[in-house]
XYZ file of C-alpha atoms in Angstrom:
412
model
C -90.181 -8.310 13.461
C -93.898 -9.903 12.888
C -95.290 -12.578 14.695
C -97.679 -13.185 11.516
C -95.362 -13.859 8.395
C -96.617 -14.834 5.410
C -93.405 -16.820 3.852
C -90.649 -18.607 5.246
C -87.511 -17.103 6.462
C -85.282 -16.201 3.472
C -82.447 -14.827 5.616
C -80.109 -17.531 7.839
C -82.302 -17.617 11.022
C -81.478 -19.549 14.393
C -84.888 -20.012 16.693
C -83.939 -20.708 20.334
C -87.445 -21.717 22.470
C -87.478 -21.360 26.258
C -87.150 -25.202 26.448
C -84.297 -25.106 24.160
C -82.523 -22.746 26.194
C -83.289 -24.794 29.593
C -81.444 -27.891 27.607
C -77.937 -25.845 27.612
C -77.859 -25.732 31.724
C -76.980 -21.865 31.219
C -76.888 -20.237 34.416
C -76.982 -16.297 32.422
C -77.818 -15.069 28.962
C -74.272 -15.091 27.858
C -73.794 -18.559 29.315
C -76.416 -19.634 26.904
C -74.886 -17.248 23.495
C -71.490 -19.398 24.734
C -73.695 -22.272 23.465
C -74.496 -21.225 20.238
C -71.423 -22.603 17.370
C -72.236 -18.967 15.138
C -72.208 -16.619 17.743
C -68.549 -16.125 18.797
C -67.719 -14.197 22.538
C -64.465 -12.132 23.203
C -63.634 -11.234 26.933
C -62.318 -7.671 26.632
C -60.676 -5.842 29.292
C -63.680 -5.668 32.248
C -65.337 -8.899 32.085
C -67.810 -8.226 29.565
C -67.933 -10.092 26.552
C -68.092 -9.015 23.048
C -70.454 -10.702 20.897
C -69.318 -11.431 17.391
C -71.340 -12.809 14.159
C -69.933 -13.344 10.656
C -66.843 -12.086 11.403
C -68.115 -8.506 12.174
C -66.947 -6.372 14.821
C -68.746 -6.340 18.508
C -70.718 -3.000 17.439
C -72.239 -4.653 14.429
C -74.285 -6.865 16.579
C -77.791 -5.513 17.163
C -79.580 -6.521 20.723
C -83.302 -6.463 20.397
C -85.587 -6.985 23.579
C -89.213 -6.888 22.630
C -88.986 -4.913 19.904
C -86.345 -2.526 21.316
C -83.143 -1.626 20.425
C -80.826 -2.519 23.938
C -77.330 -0.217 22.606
C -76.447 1.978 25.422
C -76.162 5.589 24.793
C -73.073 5.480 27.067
C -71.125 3.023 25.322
C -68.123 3.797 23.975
C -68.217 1.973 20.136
C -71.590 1.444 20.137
C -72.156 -2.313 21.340
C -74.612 -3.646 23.747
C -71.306 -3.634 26.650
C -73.014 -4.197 30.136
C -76.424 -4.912 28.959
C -75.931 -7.811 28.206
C -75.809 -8.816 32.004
C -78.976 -7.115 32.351
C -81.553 -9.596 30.499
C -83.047 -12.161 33.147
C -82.319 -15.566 31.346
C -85.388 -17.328 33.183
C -87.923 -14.560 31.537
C -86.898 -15.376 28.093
C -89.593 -17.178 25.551
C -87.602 -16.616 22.533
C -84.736 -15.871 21.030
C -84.272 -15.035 17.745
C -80.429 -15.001 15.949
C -81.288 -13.487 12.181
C -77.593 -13.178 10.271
C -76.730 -10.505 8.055
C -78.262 -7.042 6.938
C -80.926 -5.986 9.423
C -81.089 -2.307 9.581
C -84.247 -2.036 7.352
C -86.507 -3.853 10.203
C -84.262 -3.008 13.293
C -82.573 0.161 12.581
C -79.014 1.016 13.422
C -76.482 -1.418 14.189
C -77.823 -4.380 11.996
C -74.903 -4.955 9.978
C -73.430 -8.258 10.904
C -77.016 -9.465 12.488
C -79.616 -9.376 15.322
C -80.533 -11.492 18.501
C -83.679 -10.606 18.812
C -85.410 -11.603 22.624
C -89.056 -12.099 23.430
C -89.739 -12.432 27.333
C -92.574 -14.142 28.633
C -95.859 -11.823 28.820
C -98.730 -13.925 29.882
C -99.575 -16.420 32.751
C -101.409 -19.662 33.579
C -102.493 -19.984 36.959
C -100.535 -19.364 39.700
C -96.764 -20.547 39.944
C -93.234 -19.566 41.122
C -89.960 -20.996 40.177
C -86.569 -21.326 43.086
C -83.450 -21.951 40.877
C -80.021 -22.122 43.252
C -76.538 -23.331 41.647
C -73.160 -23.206 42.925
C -69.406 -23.357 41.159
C -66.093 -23.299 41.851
C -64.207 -20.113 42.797
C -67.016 -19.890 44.605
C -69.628 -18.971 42.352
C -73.015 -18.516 43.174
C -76.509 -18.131 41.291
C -80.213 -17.477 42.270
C -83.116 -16.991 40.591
C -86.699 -16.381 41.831
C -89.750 -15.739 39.623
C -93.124 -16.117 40.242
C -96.535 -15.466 38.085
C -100.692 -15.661 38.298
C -103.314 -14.619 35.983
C -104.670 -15.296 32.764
C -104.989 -13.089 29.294
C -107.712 -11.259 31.044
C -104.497 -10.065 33.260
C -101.479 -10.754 34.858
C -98.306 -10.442 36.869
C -95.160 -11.626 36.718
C -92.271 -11.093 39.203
C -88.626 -12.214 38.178
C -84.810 -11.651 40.074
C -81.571 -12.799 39.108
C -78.266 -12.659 41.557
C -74.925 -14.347 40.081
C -71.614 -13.677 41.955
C -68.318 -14.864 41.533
C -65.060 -14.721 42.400
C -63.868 -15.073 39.000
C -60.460 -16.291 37.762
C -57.000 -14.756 37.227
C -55.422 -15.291 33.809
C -52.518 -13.620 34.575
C -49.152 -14.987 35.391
C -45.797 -13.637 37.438
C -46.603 -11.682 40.534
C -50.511 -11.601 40.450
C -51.305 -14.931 40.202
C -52.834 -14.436 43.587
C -55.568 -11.635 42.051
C -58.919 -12.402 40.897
C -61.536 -10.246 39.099
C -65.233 -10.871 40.578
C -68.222 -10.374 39.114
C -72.029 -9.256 40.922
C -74.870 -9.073 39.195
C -78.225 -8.670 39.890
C -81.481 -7.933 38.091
C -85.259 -7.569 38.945
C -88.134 -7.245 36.665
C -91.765 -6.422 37.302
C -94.489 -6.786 34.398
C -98.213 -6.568 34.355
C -100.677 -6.472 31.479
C -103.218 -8.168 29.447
C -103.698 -9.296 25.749
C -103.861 -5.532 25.209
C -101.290 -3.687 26.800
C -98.216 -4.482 28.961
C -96.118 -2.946 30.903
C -92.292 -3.818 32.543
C -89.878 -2.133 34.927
C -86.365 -3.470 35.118
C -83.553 -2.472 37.127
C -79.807 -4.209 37.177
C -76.532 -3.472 38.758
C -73.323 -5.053 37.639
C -70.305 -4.448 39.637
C -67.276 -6.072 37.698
C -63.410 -6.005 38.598
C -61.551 -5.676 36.020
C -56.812 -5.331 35.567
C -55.882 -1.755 34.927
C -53.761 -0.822 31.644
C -51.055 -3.252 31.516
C -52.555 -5.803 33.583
C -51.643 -4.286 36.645
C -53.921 -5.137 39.901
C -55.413 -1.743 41.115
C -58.413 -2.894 42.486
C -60.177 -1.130 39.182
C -64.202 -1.840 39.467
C -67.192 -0.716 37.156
C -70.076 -0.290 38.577
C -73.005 -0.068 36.263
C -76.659 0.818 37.006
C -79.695 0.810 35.060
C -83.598 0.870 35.024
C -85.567 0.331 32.025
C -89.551 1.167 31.548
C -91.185 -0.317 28.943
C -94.951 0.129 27.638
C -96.770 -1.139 25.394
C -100.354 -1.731 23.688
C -101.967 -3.861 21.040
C -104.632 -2.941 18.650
C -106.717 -5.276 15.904
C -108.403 -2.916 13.984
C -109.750 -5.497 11.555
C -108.748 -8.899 10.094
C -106.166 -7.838 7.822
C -105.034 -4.907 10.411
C -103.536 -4.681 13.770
C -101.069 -2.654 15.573
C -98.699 -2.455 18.278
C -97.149 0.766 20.186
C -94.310 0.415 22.137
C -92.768 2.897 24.281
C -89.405 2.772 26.032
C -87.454 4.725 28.499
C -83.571 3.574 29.595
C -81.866 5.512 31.966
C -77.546 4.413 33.097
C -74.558 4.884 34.321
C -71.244 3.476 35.149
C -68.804 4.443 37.435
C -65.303 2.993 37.188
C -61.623 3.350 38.291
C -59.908 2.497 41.693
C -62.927 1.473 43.741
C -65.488 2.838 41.280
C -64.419 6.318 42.326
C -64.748 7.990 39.739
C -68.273 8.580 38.823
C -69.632 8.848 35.373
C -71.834 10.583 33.440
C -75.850 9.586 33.087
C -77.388 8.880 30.116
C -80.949 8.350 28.828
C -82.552 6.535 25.983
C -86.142 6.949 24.705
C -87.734 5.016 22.183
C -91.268 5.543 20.348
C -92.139 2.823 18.287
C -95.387 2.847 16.526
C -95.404 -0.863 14.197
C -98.276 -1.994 11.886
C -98.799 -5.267 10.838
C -101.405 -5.557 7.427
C -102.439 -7.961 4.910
C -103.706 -7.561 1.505
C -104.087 -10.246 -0.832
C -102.243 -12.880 0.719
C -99.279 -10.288 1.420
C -98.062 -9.051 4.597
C -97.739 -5.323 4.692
C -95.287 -4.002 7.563
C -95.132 -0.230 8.263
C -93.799 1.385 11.088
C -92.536 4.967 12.271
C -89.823 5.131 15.284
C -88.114 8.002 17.368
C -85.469 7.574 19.084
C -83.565 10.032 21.454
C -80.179 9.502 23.131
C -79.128 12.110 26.102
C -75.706 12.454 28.308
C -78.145 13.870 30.794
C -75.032 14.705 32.932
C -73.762 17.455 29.967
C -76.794 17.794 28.243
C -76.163 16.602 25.014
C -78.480 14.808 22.966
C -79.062 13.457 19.336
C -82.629 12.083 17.700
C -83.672 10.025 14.919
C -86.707 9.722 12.982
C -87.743 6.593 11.444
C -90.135 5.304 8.746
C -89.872 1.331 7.250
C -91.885 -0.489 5.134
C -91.738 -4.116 4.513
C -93.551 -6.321 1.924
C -93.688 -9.793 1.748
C -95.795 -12.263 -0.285
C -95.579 -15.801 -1.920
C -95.689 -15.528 -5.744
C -95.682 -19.240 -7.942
C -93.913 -21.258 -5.238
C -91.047 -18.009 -4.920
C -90.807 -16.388 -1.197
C -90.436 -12.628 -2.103
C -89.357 -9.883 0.595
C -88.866 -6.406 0.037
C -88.115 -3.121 2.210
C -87.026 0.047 2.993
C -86.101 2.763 5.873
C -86.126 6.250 5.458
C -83.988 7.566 8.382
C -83.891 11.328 9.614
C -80.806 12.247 12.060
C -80.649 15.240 13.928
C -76.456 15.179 13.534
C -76.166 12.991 10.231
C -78.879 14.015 7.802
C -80.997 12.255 5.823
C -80.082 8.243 4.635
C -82.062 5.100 3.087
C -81.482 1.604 3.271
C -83.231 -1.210 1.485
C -83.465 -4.934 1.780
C -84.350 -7.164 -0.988
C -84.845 -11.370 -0.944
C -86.275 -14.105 -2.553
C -86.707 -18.181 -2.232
C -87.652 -20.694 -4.706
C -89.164 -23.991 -3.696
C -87.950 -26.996 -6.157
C -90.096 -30.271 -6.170
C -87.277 -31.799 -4.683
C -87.838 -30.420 -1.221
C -84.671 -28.222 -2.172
C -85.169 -24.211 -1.261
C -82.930 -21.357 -2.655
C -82.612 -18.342 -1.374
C -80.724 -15.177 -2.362
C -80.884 -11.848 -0.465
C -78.948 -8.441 -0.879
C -79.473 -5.596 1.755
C -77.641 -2.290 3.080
C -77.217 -1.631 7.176
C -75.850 1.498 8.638
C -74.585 2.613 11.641
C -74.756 6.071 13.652
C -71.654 7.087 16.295
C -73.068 7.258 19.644
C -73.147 9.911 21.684
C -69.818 8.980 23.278
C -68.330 7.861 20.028
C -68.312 11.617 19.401
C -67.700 13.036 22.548
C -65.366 10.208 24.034
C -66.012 9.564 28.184
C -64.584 12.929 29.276
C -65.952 15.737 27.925
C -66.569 19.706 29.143
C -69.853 21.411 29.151
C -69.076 23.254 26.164
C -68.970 20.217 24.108
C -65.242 20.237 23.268
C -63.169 17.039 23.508
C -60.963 16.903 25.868
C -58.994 13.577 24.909
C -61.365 11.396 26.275
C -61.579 8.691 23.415
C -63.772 10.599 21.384
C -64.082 11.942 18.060
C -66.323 14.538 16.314
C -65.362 13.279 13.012
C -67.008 10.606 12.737
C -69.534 9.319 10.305
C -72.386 6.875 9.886
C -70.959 3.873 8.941
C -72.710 1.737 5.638
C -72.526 -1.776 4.757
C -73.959 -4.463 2.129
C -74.467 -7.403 2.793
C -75.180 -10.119 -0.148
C -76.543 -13.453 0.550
C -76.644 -17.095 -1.727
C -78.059 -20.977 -0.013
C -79.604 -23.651 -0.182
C -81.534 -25.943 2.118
C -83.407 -29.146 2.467
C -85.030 -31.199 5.013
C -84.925 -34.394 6.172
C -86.181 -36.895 8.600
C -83.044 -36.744 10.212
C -82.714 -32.652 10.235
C -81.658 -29.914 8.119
C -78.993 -29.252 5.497
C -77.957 -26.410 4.246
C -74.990 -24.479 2.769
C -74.913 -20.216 2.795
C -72.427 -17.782 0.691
């Protein structure tokens, strides 16, 4: 969550640079998670993958752009669903795949993991990128960005379009039927070293079989626009700070032609984060609120927020400590903690051993299901008001060493 640690990382960690990502020839950002051996993707009814880590469900992955938490309010269990086909691969700088317990740092949803995304921010000179490939069953992909300015200031300009025909995995009588898929993003950002500011919008219009497999030229159509601010503070040497603001608004409309049309929803996320050192430790402390809406039936659930994290190197041992207090307007009151530590051995060897609890809030549709009335009541629209907030722990043993021909290392 800091680009200024103090220690190594303690837990299992994947670092994907923008060159790194270039290498795999992805044409999208799940092309390039298809890449990855750890990450594992599921195609579930609609196109849309699932994305899987450690053997934990879709839901338990956490999606993290700049800082952000990227779960739609409108998704039905809770995973990232059609955002995924939202994030423009060619803006990317970073990408960050951190295994295990991450709730402490991230907040809900950080029970299996977190791929955490940086996009580019800055600019050197003046420059634009033209990226066209074609596929079979007549796929198609463009990509257009463009930049100028320095870290006095700067703009950057980026849009994706991918379209496809897709494939038909079915056999019998619709061996004739494909599902396409059209998506299409465009992102604006301008800033400085001080603040910065983005506005995304994306439309993916997916065909997808109807229960059964059946051919009833079903289509979801999903729209969204994102606005994202934020500005960076250095108090001192030892202090600086970084407040992020973020507004997601979306909806999907599905069925027979996309016919019937679905609710709206709206996400907004305060994020105040402080980085500070004392004594050779890094000191993280940060307050979040976060408040989900089904604009459409006006519903609407908040959380409050407040993590610490320390971290310091002590006699050649990496230790790591935090907590989260959380405050939910539906669920009460809950605290999760993280604790980790790695010892160096004059044999190059490191050991590491970590133990931390994640948690997981319902959504707003988890509760309420995707068909609801005014009043609140269910309906039998997939939902369900019993639900709970969902706990995990997550306990962590390795080893590593380096080499001049790469890394080894075995996890428990």
């Amino acid at each position: 969550r800091t680009d200024a640690p103090v220690i190594g990382s303690i837990a299992s960690t994947l670092t994907f640079t923008e060159s790194d990502i270039k290498a795999t020839g992805a044409n999208t950002f799940l092309d390039f998670l298809a890449t990855v051996p750890s990450v594992a993707l599921s195609n579930p009814q609609g196109n849309v993958p699932g994305v899987f880590i450690r053997g934990g469900r879709s839901e338990d992955t956490l999606f993290v752009l700049d800082g952000v938490s990227m779960t739609n309010a409108d998704s039905l269990n809770g995973a990232i669903e059609y955002g995924l086909t939202t994030i423009p691969l060619n803006d990317i700088e970073k990408i960050e795949i951190v295994k295990g317990a991450g709730s402490v740092l991230y907040g809900s949803g950080a029970i299996a993991g977190v791929i955490s995304i940086t996009t580019k921010k800055g600019a050197d000179g003046t420059r634009g990128t033209i990226s066209v490939k074609f596929g079979t069953h007549n796929s198609k992909t463009y990509a257009l960005s463009a930049s100028g300015g320095s870290k006095d200031g700067y703009i950057r300009f980026s849009h994706n379009n991918h379209n496809t025909d897709g494939i038909n995995s079915q056999t019998g009588d619709n061996t004739q039927e494909s599902d396409s898929i059209n998506n299409q993003s465009t992102q604006i950002t301008v800033g400085n070293e001080q603040i910065n500011i983005s506005y995304l919008k994306a439309r993916n219009k997916t065909e997808y079989d109807g229960w059964g497999g059946t051919n009833g030229e079903e289509l979801g159509d999903t729209k969204l626009t994102k606005v994202t601010a934020s500005i960076n503070k250095t108090f001192s040497n030892t202090w600086k700070s970084k407040l992020s603001i973020a507004q997601t608004k979306s909806s999907r409309d599905s069925g027979i032609n996309a016919a019937t049309i679905g609710d709206k929803y709206k996400t907004t996320n305060i994020t105040l984060f402080n980085d500070i050192k004392i004594d050779e430790a890094l000191l993280n402390i940060g307050v979040s609120k976060i408040d989900n809406e089904n604009t459409t039936k006006y519903k609407k659930m908040s959380t409050n927020n407040l993590f610490v994290n320390w971290q310091k190197n002590i006699k050649s041992i990496d230790v790591n400590a935090g907590a989260r207090y959380i405050k939910h307007s539906k669920f009460g009151n809950k605290t999760v903690y993280n604790l980790g530590a790695a010892k160096h051995l004059d044999s190059g060897i490191k050991l590491t051993v970590s133990h931390g609890i994640a948690f997981k809030t319902p959504t707003l549709k988890n509760l309420h299901g995707w068909n609801f009335t005014n009043d609140g009541t269910n309906d039998g629209g997939g939902g369900n008001f019993d639900l709970r907030p969902e706990t995990s722990k997550n306990t962590e043993v390795g080893a590593e060493s380096h080499y001049d021909w790469g890394t080894a290392n075995i996890k428990f």
